[in-house]
Short mmCIF file of C-alpha atoms in Angstrom, two decimals:
data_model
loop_
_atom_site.label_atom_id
_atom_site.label_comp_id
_atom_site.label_asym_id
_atom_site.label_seq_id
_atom_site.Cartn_x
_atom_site.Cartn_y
_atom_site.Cartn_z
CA UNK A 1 122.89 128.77 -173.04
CA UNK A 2 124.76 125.52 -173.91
CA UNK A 3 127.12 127.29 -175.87
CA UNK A 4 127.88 129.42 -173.14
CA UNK A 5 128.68 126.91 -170.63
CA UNK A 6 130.51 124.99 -173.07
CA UNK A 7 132.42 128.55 -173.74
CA UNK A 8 133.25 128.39 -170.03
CA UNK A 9 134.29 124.30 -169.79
CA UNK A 10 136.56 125.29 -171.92
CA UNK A 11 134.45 122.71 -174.85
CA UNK A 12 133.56 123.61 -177.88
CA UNK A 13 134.97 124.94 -181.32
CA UNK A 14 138.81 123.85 -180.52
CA UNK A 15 141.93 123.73 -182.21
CA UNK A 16 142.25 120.45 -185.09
CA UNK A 17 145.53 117.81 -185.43
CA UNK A 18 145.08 116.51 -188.86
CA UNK A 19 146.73 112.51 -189.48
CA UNK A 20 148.52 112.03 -192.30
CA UNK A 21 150.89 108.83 -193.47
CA UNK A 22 152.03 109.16 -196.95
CA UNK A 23 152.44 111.82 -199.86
CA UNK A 24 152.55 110.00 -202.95
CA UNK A 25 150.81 108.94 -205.63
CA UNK A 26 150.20 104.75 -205.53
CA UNK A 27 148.10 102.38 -208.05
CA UNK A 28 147.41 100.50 -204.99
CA UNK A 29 146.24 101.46 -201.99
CA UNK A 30 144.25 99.72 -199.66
CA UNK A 31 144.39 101.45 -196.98
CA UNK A 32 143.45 105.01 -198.31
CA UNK A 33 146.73 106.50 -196.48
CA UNK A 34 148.03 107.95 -199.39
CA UNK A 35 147.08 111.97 -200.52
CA UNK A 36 148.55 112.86 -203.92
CA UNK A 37 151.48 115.65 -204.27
CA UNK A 38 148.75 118.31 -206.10
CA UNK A 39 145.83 117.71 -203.68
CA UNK A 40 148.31 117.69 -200.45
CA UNK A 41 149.30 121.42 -202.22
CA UNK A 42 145.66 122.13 -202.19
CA UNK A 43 145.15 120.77 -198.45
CA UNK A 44 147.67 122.62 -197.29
CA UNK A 45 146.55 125.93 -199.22
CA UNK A 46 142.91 125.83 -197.76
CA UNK A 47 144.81 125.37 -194.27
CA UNK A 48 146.84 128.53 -194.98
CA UNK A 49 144.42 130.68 -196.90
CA UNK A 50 141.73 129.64 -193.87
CA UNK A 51 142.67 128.97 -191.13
CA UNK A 52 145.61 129.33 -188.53
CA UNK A 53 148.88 126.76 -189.16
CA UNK A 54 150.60 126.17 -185.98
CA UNK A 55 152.93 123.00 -184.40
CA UNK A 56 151.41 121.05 -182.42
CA UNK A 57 153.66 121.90 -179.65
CA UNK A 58 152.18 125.37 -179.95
CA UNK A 59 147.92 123.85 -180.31
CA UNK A 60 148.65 121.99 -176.95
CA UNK A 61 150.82 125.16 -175.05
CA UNK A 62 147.37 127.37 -176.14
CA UNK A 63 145.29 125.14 -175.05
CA UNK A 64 146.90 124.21 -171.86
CA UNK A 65 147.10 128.13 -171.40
CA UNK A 66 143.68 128.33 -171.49
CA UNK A 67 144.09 130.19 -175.08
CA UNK A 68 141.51 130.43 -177.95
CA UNK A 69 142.42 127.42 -180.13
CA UNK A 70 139.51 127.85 -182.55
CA UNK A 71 140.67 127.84 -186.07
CA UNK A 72 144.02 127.05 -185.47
CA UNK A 73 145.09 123.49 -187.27
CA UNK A 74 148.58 120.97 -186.53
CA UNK A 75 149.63 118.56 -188.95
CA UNK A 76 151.16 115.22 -188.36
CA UNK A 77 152.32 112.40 -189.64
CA UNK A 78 152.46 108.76 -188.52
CA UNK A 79 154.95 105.81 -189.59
CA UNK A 80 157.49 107.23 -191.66
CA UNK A 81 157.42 106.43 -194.87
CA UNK A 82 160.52 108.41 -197.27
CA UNK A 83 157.46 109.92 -199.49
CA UNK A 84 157.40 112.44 -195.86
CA UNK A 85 160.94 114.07 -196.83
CA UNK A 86 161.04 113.51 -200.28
CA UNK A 87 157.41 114.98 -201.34
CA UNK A 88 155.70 116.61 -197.54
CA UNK A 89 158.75 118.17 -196.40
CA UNK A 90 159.40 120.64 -199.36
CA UNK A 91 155.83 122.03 -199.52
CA UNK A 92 155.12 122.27 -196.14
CA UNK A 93 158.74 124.76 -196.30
CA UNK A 94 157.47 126.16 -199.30
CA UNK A 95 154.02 127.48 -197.60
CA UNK A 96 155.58 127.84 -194.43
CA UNK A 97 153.81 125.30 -192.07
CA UNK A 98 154.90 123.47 -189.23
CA UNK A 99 154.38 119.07 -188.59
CA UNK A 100 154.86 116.57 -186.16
CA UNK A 101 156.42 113.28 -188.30
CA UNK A 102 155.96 110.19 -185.87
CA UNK A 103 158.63 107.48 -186.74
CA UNK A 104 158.62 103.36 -186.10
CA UNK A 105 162.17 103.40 -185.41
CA UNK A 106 162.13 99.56 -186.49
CA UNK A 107 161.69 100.52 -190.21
CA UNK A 108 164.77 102.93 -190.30
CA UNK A 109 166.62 100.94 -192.64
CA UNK A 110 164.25 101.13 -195.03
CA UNK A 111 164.49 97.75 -196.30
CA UNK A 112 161.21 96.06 -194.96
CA UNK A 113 157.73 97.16 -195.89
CA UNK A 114 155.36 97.84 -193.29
CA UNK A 115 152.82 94.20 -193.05
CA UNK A 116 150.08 95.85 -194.40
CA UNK A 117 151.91 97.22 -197.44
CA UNK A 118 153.43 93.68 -197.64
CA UNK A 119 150.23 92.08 -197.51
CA UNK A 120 149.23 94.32 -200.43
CA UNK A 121 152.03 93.53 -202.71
CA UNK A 122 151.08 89.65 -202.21
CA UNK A 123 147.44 90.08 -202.72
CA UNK A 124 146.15 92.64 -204.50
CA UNK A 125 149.30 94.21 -206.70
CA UNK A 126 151.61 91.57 -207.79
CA UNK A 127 149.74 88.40 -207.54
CA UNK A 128 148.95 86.69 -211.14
CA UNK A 129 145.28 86.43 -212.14
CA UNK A 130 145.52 83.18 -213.89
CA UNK A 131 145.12 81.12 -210.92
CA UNK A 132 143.46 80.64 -207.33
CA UNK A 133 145.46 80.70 -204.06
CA UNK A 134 144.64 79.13 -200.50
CA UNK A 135 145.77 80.05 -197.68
CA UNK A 136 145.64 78.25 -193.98
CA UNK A 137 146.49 79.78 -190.85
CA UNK A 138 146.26 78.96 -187.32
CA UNK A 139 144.72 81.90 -185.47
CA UNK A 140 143.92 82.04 -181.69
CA UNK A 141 143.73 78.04 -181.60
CA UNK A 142 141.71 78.05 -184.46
CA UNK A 143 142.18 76.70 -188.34
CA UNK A 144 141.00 79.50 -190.79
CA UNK A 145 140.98 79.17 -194.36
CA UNK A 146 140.74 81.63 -197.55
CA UNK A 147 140.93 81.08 -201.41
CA UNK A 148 142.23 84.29 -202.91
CA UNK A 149 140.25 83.75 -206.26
CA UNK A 150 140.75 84.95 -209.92
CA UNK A 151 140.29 88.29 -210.63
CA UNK A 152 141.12 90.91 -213.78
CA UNK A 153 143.27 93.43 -213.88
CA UNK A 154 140.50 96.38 -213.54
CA UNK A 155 139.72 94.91 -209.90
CA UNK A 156 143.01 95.02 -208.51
CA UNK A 157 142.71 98.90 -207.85
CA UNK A 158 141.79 100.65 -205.01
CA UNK A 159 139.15 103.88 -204.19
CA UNK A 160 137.11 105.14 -201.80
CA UNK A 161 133.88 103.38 -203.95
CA UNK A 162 136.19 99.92 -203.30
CA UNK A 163 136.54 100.95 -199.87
CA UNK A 164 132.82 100.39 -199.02
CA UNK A 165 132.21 97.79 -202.14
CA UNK A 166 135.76 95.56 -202.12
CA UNK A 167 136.39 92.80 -204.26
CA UNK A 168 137.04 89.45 -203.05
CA UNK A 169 140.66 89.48 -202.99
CA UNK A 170 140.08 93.13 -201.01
CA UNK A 171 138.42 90.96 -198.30
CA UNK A 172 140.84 88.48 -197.85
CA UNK A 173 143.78 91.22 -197.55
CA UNK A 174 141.33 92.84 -194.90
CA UNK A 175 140.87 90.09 -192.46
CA UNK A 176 144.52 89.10 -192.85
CA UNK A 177 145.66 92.51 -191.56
CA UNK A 178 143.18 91.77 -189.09
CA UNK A 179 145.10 88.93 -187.52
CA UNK A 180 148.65 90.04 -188.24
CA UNK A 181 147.95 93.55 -186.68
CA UNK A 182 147.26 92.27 -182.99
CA UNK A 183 150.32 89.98 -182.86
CA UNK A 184 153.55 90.83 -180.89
CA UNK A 185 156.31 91.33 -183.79
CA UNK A 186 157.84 88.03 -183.26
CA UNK A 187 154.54 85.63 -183.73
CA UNK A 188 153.66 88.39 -186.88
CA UNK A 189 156.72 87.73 -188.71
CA UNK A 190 156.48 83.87 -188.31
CA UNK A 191 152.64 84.33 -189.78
CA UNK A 192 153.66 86.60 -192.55
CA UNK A 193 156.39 83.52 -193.18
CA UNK A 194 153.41 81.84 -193.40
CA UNK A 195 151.48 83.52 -195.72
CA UNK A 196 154.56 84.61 -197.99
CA UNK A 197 155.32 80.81 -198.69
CA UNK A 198 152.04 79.97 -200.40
CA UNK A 199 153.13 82.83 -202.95
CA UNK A 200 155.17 81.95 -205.78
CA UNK A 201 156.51 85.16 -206.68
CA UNK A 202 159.80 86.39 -205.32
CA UNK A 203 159.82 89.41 -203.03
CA UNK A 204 161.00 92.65 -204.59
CA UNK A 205 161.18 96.44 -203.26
CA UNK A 206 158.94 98.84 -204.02
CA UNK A 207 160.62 102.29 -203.77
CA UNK A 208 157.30 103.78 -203.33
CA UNK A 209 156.61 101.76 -200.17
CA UNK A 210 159.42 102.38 -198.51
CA UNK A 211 160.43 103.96 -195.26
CA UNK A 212 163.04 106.46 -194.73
CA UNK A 213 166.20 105.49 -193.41
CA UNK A 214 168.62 106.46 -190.81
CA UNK A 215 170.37 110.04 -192.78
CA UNK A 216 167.11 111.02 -194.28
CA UNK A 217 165.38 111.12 -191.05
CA UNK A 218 168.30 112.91 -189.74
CA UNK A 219 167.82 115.45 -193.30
CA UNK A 220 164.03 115.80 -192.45
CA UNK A 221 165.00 116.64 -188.39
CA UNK A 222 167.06 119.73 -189.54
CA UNK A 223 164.70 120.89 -191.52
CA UNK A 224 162.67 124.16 -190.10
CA UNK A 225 159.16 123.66 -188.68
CA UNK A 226 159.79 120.03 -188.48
CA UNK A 227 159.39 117.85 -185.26
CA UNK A 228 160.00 114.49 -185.17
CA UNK A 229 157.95 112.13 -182.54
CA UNK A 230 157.93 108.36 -181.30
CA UNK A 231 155.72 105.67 -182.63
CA UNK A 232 156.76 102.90 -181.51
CA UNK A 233 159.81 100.42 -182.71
CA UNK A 234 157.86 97.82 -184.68
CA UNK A 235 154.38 99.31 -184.62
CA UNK A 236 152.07 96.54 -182.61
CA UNK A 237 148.72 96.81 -181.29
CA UNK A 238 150.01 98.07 -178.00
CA UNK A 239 147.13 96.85 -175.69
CA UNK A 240 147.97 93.40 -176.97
CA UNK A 241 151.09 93.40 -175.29
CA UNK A 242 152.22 92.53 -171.65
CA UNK A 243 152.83 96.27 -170.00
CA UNK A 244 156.85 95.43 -169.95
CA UNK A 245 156.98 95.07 -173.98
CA UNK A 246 154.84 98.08 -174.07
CA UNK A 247 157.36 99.87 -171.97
CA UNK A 248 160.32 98.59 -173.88
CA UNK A 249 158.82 99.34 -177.39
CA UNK A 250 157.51 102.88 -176.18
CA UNK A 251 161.08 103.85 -174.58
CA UNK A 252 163.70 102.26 -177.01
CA UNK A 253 161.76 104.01 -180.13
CA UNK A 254 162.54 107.54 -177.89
CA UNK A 255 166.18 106.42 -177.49
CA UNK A 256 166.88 105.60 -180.98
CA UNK A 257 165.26 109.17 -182.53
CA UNK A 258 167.23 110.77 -179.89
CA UNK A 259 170.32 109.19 -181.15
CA UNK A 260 169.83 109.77 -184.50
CA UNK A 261 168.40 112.72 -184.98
CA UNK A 262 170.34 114.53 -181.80
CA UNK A 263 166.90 115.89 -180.56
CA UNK A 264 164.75 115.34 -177.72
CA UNK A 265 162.34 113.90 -178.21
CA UNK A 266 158.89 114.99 -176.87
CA UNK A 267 155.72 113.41 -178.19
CA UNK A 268 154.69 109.85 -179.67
CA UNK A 269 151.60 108.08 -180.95
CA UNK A 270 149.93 105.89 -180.72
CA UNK A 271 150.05 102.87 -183.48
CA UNK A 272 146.46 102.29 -185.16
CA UNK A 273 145.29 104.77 -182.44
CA UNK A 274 141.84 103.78 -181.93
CA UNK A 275 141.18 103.50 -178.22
CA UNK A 276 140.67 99.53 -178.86
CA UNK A 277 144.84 100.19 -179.34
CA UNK A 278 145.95 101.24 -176.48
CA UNK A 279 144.98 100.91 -172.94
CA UNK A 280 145.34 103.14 -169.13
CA UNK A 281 148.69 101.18 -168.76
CA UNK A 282 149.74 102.31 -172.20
CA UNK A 283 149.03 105.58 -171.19
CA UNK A 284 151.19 105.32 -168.17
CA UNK A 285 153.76 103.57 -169.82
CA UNK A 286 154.67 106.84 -171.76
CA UNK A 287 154.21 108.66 -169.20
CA UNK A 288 156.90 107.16 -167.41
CA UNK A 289 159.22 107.27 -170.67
CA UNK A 290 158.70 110.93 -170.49
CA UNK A 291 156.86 111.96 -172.99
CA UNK A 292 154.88 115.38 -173.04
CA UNK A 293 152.15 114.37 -175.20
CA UNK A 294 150.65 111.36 -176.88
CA UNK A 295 148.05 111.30 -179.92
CA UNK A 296 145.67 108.77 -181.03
CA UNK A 297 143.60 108.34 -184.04
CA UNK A 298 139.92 109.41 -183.47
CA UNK A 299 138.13 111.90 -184.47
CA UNK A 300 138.05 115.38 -181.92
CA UNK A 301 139.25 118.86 -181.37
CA UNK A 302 141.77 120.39 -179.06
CA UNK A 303 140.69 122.63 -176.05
CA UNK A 304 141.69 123.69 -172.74
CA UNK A 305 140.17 120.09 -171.18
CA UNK A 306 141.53 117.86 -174.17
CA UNK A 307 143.90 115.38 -171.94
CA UNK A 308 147.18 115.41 -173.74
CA UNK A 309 148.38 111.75 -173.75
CA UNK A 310 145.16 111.41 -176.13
CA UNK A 311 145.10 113.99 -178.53
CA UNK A 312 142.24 113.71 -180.73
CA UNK A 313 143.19 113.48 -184.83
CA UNK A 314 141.22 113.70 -188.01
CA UNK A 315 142.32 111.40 -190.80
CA UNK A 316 142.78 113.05 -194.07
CA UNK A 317 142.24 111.14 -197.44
CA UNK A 318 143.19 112.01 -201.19
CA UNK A 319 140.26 114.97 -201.25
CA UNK A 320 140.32 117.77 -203.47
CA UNK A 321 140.20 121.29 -202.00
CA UNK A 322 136.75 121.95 -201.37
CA UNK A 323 136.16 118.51 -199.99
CA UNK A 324 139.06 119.17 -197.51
CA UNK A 325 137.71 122.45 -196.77
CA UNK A 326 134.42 121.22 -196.01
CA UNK A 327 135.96 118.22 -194.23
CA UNK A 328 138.13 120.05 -192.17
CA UNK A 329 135.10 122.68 -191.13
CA UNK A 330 133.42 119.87 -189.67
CA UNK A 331 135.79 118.09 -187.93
#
C-alpha cells in the first residue's frame, strides 16, 4: 500500500547525482575526496553496464516532467581541481557519459591550494617527524592550543581504517579545518598566516593538488557532455556569511564562468553542502542570481517532488566495482 502511495507522491526509487572532487591517485588524503584513475573506470563501467547515464540537466527536466527517474544516475563534480580535465574528462568521453564540474572561480589560477589541502601539506605530508610543533590560535574569543606530536613515517598515510581510527596529528588537521572552514575568506587567510608561520618549511606546489586554471577550464567547457556550474568564488561556509557576501560570492562566481568559458551558466552548489552550510537566504540568494538548480551534499534521490535548489548527492569514495555497485544500489 505504501509503495503505492509513494508511487503516486511521486517518492520513492528516484533518479541518483553522484559527488565527486578529484581523479587521482594521492599518498595523502585526508579527506577521502580522491577515487583512483582504474577504480573511477570501474565506477563509471557499473554506471554504464547498469544503469541509465544521463546530465543532470536531463535527471531534473524528467523529474520535473513527472518522468520515471528510477535507475537513471548524473555525475558531478565539485571544486575544480585540474585532475577533472586531465584524468575525468577523457574517460567519461571515452564511455560516453555526461557531468556537471562545479568550479570556485577563486582558484582559477591555479596557484593556491584549497585550505584543507594546505592544511594537509603542513601537517600530515611534509612536516618532519623529528620534532613536536605547537600551535595557538585565537578562535571565537577564545585561546586554543595543540601540539602536533612526533610521529613515523607509516602514520602519516591516510584510509578509510584512519578515517574512523586517526592518528594524533590526523586530529589536529581535523579540528583546524574545523575553524578555518566557517571563516569569511579574509579572517581564513590571516589564520592560515597564522598557522603557516609556526612551520619551518617553505611552501612548495604540489602539481597534484592543484586547480585548473583559466584555458583548461575553457578546454574542459568545449568538451562534449560536459557542463560546467558555480560554486562559489572562494568556497566559504555560506550560512556564515552576512546575506550581501553570500550574494556577491554566489553571483560574481556565475559572471566569471560565463566570461571564461562563453557559456551560461545554469546550476551551482553548494560549498561543504550539508544543510548546516547553507541557509533559506542562501537559497534565495541564488535564486535571485538566476540559477536553475542548486545541489547540496547529503545523501537522497531525485523525483518528481525533489526541490531543485537542493538536489540531493551521494558521495563516492575510492571503492572498487562491486562496492560501488552495491553502494550505488542503496543510495
Amino acid at each position: 500500500m505504501l509503495k503505492k502511495v509513494f508511487k503516486r507522491l511521486g517518492i520513492g526509487s528516484g533518479g541518483k547525482v553522484l559527488l565527486y572532487h578529484r581523479v587521482a591517485e594521492l599518498a595523502c588524503d585526508p579527506q577521502l575526496l580522491a577515487v583512483n584513475r582504474q577504480r573511477f573506470r570501474e565506477q563509471l563501467q557499473v554506471i554504464k553496464n547498469d544503469w541509465i547515464p544521463v546530465s543532470l540537466g536531463e535527471l531534473l527536466q524528467r523529474a520535473r516532467d513527472g518522468k520515471d527517474t528510477n535507475r537513471c544516475v548524473a555525475i558531478t563534480f565539485d571544486d575544480g581541481y585540474a585532475d577533472n580535465l586531465l584524468n575525468a574528462a577523457p574517460l567519461l568521453s571515452e564511455l560516453g557519459i555526461p557531468a556537471t564540474i562545479y568550479v570556485s572561480t577563486g582558484f582559477l589560477h591555479g596557484e593556491q591550494e584549497f585550505f584543507w589541502d594546505q592544511l594537509n601539506r603542513l601537517i600530515i605530508d611534509e612536516l618532519p617527524d623529528h620534532r613536536d610543533l605547537n600551535i595557538e590560535l585565537q578562535s571565537n574569543g577564545i585561546s586554543r592550543q595543540w601540539t602536533i606530536p612526533l610521529c613515523g613515517v607509516s602514520e602519516l598515510s591516510w584510509d578509510v581504517t584512519l578515517a574512523e581510527a586517526p592518528t594524533a596529528r590526523h586530529e589536529v588537521y581535523r579540528q583546524l579545518c574545523g575553524i578555518v572552514k566557517v571563516l569569511p575568506a579574509n579572517e581564513r587567510t590571516e589564520t592560515l598566516s597564522k598557522i603557516f608561520s609556526k612551520f619551518p618549511q617553505q611552501a612548495r606546489q604540489r602539481p597534484e593538488y592543484r586547480t585548473m586554471d583559466t584555458e583548461e577550464l575553457q578546454t574542459l567547457s568545449n568538451i562534449d557532455g560536459i557542463e560546467i556550474g558555480a560554486h562559489t568564488q572562494t568556497h566559504p561556509t555560506l550560512s556564515c556569511l552576512p546575506v550581501e557576501e553570500q550574494q556577491r560570492e554566489i553571483e560574481l562566481s556565475r559572471k566569471v564562468l560565463q566570461e571564461v568559458t562563453g557559456c551560461e551558466i545554469h546550476t551551482f552548489s553548494y560549498p561543504f553542502g550539508t544543510k548546516a552550510d547553507y541557509s533559506p537566504a542562501t537559497i534565495a540568494a541564488v535564486q535571485r542570481a538566476g540559477f536553475k538548480s542548486t545541489c547540496s551534499n547529503y545523501s537522497g534521490q531525485v523525483h518528481r517532488r525533489c526541490s531543485h535548489f537542493e538536489v540531493p548527492r551521494n558521495l563516492v569514495r575510492n571503492w572498487d566495482a562491486a562496492t560501488f555497485a552495491r553502494r550505488l544500489s542503496s543510495f
